[in-house]
Amino acid sequence: PTAASLLGLKGHVIIRPHGSQQKPHVILRPLELDDDSVNEGEASKDPSMLYFSLFAAKRIECKP
């Protein structure tokens, strides 16, 4: 699967390596779910699912 399909995006995702001088625009961090964070009717601990947090250092504009 592609990064775009994993994130549920229809377009392309450009992932570029950055040096130590540059700061990334978007950071994806793996998210560990514990029993307290899983409520009934919401996300479950499915091992085939990828959970992540998205942090943006700059404002992101999504245009259709």
Short mmCIF file of N, CA and C in Angstrom, two decimals:
data_model
loop_
_atom_site.label_atom_id
_atom_site.label_comp_id
_atom_site.label_asym_id
_atom_site.label_seq_id
_atom_site.Cartn_x
_atom_site.Cartn_y
_atom_site.Cartn_z
N PRO A 1 0.83 -1.20 0.00
CA PRO A 1 0.00 0.00 0.00
C PRO A 1 0.87 1.26 0.00
N THR A 2 0.34 2.31 -0.58
CA THR A 2 1.07 3.58 -0.63
C THR A 2 0.81 4.39 0.64
N ALA A 3 1.64 5.41 0.87
CA ALA A 3 1.44 6.29 2.03
C ALA A 3 0.10 7.00 1.92
N ALA A 4 -0.27 7.42 0.71
CA ALA A 4 -1.54 8.11 0.52
C ALA A 4 -2.72 7.21 0.86
N SER A 5 -2.68 5.95 0.44
CA SER A 5 -3.79 5.05 0.74
C SER A 5 -3.85 4.73 2.23
N LEU A 6 -2.70 4.62 2.89
CA LEU A 6 -2.68 4.37 4.33
C LEU A 6 -3.27 5.54 5.11
N LEU A 7 -3.06 6.75 4.60
CA LEU A 7 -3.59 7.94 5.25
C LEU A 7 -5.02 8.26 4.82
N GLY A 8 -5.55 7.51 3.85
CA GLY A 8 -6.90 7.74 3.37
C GLY A 8 -7.01 8.92 2.44
N LEU A 9 -5.92 9.26 1.75
CA LEU A 9 -5.90 10.40 0.83
C LEU A 9 -6.12 9.94 -0.59
N LYS A 10 -6.73 10.78 -1.41
CA LYS A 10 -6.96 10.44 -2.81
C LYS A 10 -5.81 10.90 -3.70
N GLY A 11 -5.07 11.90 -3.26
CA GLY A 11 -3.96 12.43 -4.06
C GLY A 11 -2.64 11.78 -3.68
N HIS A 12 -1.56 12.38 -4.17
CA HIS A 12 -0.23 11.87 -3.91
C HIS A 12 0.34 12.50 -2.64
N VAL A 13 1.20 11.76 -1.96
CA VAL A 13 1.92 12.27 -0.81
C VAL A 13 3.39 12.32 -1.19
N ILE A 14 4.00 13.47 -0.96
CA ILE A 14 5.43 13.61 -1.25
C ILE A 14 6.18 13.54 0.07
N ILE A 15 7.04 12.56 0.19
CA ILE A 15 7.85 12.40 1.40
C ILE A 15 9.29 12.64 1.01
N ARG A 16 9.88 13.67 1.60
CA ARG A 16 11.26 14.03 1.27
C ARG A 16 12.11 13.94 2.53
N PRO A 17 13.31 13.40 2.40
CA PRO A 17 14.21 13.44 3.55
C PRO A 17 14.65 14.88 3.81
N HIS A 18 14.89 15.20 5.04
CA HIS A 18 15.33 16.55 5.36
C HIS A 18 16.60 16.47 6.20
N GLY A 19 17.44 17.45 6.03
CA GLY A 19 18.68 17.50 6.78
C GLY A 19 18.44 17.99 8.20
N SER A 20 19.49 18.06 8.96
CA SER A 20 19.36 18.49 10.34
C SER A 20 19.05 19.98 10.45
N GLN A 21 19.29 20.76 9.39
CA GLN A 21 19.03 22.19 9.41
C GLN A 21 17.56 22.52 9.16
N GLN A 22 16.84 21.64 8.46
CA GLN A 22 15.45 21.90 8.13
C GLN A 22 14.53 21.23 9.14
N LYS A 23 13.36 21.82 9.32
CA LYS A 23 12.35 21.22 10.18
C LYS A 23 11.26 20.63 9.29
N PRO A 24 10.76 19.45 9.63
CA PRO A 24 9.70 18.86 8.81
C PRO A 24 8.40 19.66 8.95
N HIS A 25 7.60 19.68 7.89
CA HIS A 25 6.31 20.36 7.92
C HIS A 25 5.26 19.53 8.65
N VAL A 26 5.32 18.21 8.47
CA VAL A 26 4.34 17.31 9.07
C VAL A 26 5.09 16.16 9.73
N ILE A 27 4.65 15.79 10.92
CA ILE A 27 5.26 14.68 11.64
C ILE A 27 4.17 13.66 11.93
N LEU A 28 4.38 12.42 11.53
CA LEU A 28 3.48 11.32 11.87
C LEU A 28 4.12 10.53 12.99
N ARG A 29 3.38 10.35 14.07
CA ARG A 29 3.89 9.59 15.21
C ARG A 29 2.98 8.40 15.44
N PRO A 30 3.58 7.22 15.67
CA PRO A 30 2.75 6.05 15.96
C PRO A 30 1.97 6.29 17.26
N LEU A 31 0.76 5.80 17.30
CA LEU A 31 -0.11 6.00 18.45
C LEU A 31 -0.42 4.65 19.06
N GLU A 32 -0.10 4.49 20.32
CA GLU A 32 -0.39 3.26 21.05
C GLU A 32 -1.74 3.43 21.75
N LEU A 33 -2.66 2.52 21.50
CA LEU A 33 -3.96 2.57 22.16
C LEU A 33 -3.92 1.70 23.40
N ASP A 34 -4.40 2.24 24.51
CA ASP A 34 -4.55 1.42 25.70
C ASP A 34 -6.04 1.19 25.94
N ASP A 35 -6.36 0.37 26.92
CA ASP A 35 -7.76 0.02 27.17
C ASP A 35 -8.60 1.24 27.54
N ASP A 36 -7.99 2.25 28.18
CA ASP A 36 -8.73 3.44 28.58
C ASP A 36 -9.09 4.32 27.40
N SER A 37 -8.29 4.29 26.33
CA SER A 37 -8.53 5.18 25.20
C SER A 37 -9.50 4.58 24.18
N VAL A 38 -9.87 3.32 24.34
CA VAL A 38 -10.79 2.67 23.41
C VAL A 38 -12.17 2.64 24.03
N ASN A 39 -13.12 3.37 23.44
CA ASN A 39 -14.50 3.40 23.91
C ASN A 39 -15.36 2.53 23.02
N GLU A 40 -16.48 2.11 23.56
CA GLU A 40 -17.40 1.29 22.78
C GLU A 40 -17.91 2.08 21.58
N GLY A 41 -17.90 1.48 20.40
CA GLY A 41 -18.36 2.14 19.19
C GLY A 41 -17.28 2.95 18.50
N GLU A 42 -16.12 3.08 19.11
CA GLU A 42 -15.02 3.80 18.49
C GLU A 42 -13.97 2.79 18.04
N ALA A 43 -12.76 3.29 17.81
CA ALA A 43 -11.67 2.44 17.32
C ALA A 43 -11.40 1.30 18.30
N SER A 44 -11.15 0.14 17.77
CA SER A 44 -10.79 -1.00 18.59
C SER A 44 -9.34 -1.35 18.35
N LYS A 45 -8.82 -2.25 19.16
CA LYS A 45 -7.42 -2.67 19.01
C LYS A 45 -7.31 -3.71 17.91
N ASP A 46 -7.49 -3.31 16.70
CA ASP A 46 -7.38 -4.21 15.55
C ASP A 46 -5.93 -4.21 15.09
N PRO A 47 -5.25 -5.37 15.12
CA PRO A 47 -3.83 -5.40 14.74
C PRO A 47 -3.59 -5.04 13.28
N SER A 48 -4.62 -5.09 12.44
CA SER A 48 -4.43 -4.74 11.03
C SER A 48 -4.59 -3.24 10.78
N MET A 49 -4.92 -2.48 11.83
CA MET A 49 -5.12 -1.03 11.70
C MET A 49 -3.87 -0.30 12.15
N LEU A 50 -3.58 0.81 11.47
CA LEU A 50 -2.46 1.68 11.82
C LEU A 50 -3.03 2.94 12.46
N TYR A 51 -2.62 3.21 13.68
CA TYR A 51 -3.06 4.40 14.39
C TYR A 51 -1.89 5.37 14.46
N PHE A 52 -2.15 6.66 14.17
CA PHE A 52 -1.08 7.64 14.20
C PHE A 52 -1.62 9.00 14.61
N SER A 53 -0.73 9.85 15.07
CA SER A 53 -1.05 11.24 15.37
C SER A 53 -0.36 12.10 14.32
N LEU A 54 -1.02 13.15 13.91
CA LEU A 54 -0.49 14.07 12.90
C LEU A 54 -0.19 15.41 13.56
N PHE A 55 1.03 15.86 13.43
CA PHE A 55 1.44 17.15 13.96
C PHE A 55 1.93 18.00 12.80
N ALA A 56 1.44 19.21 12.69
CA ALA A 56 1.86 20.10 11.61
C ALA A 56 2.59 21.30 12.20
N ALA A 57 3.76 21.59 11.65
CA ALA A 57 4.54 22.74 12.10
C ALA A 57 4.06 24.02 11.41
N LYS A 58 3.40 23.88 10.28
CA LYS A 58 2.87 25.02 9.53
C LYS A 58 1.40 24.76 9.22
N ARG A 59 0.70 25.81 8.87
CA ARG A 59 -0.70 25.67 8.47
C ARG A 59 -0.77 24.89 7.16
N ILE A 60 -1.69 23.95 7.09
CA ILE A 60 -1.85 23.12 5.90
C ILE A 60 -3.17 23.50 5.24
N GLU A 61 -3.11 23.85 3.96
CA GLU A 61 -4.32 24.16 3.20
C GLU A 61 -4.62 22.99 2.27
N CYS A 62 -5.81 22.45 2.38
CA CYS A 62 -6.25 21.36 1.51
C CYS A 62 -7.27 21.92 0.54
N LYS A 63 -6.95 21.88 -0.73
CA LYS A 63 -7.85 22.41 -1.75
C LYS A 63 -8.40 21.25 -2.56
N PRO A 64 -9.70 21.29 -2.89
CA PRO A 64 -10.29 20.20 -3.68
C PRO A 64 -9.79 20.18 -5.11
#
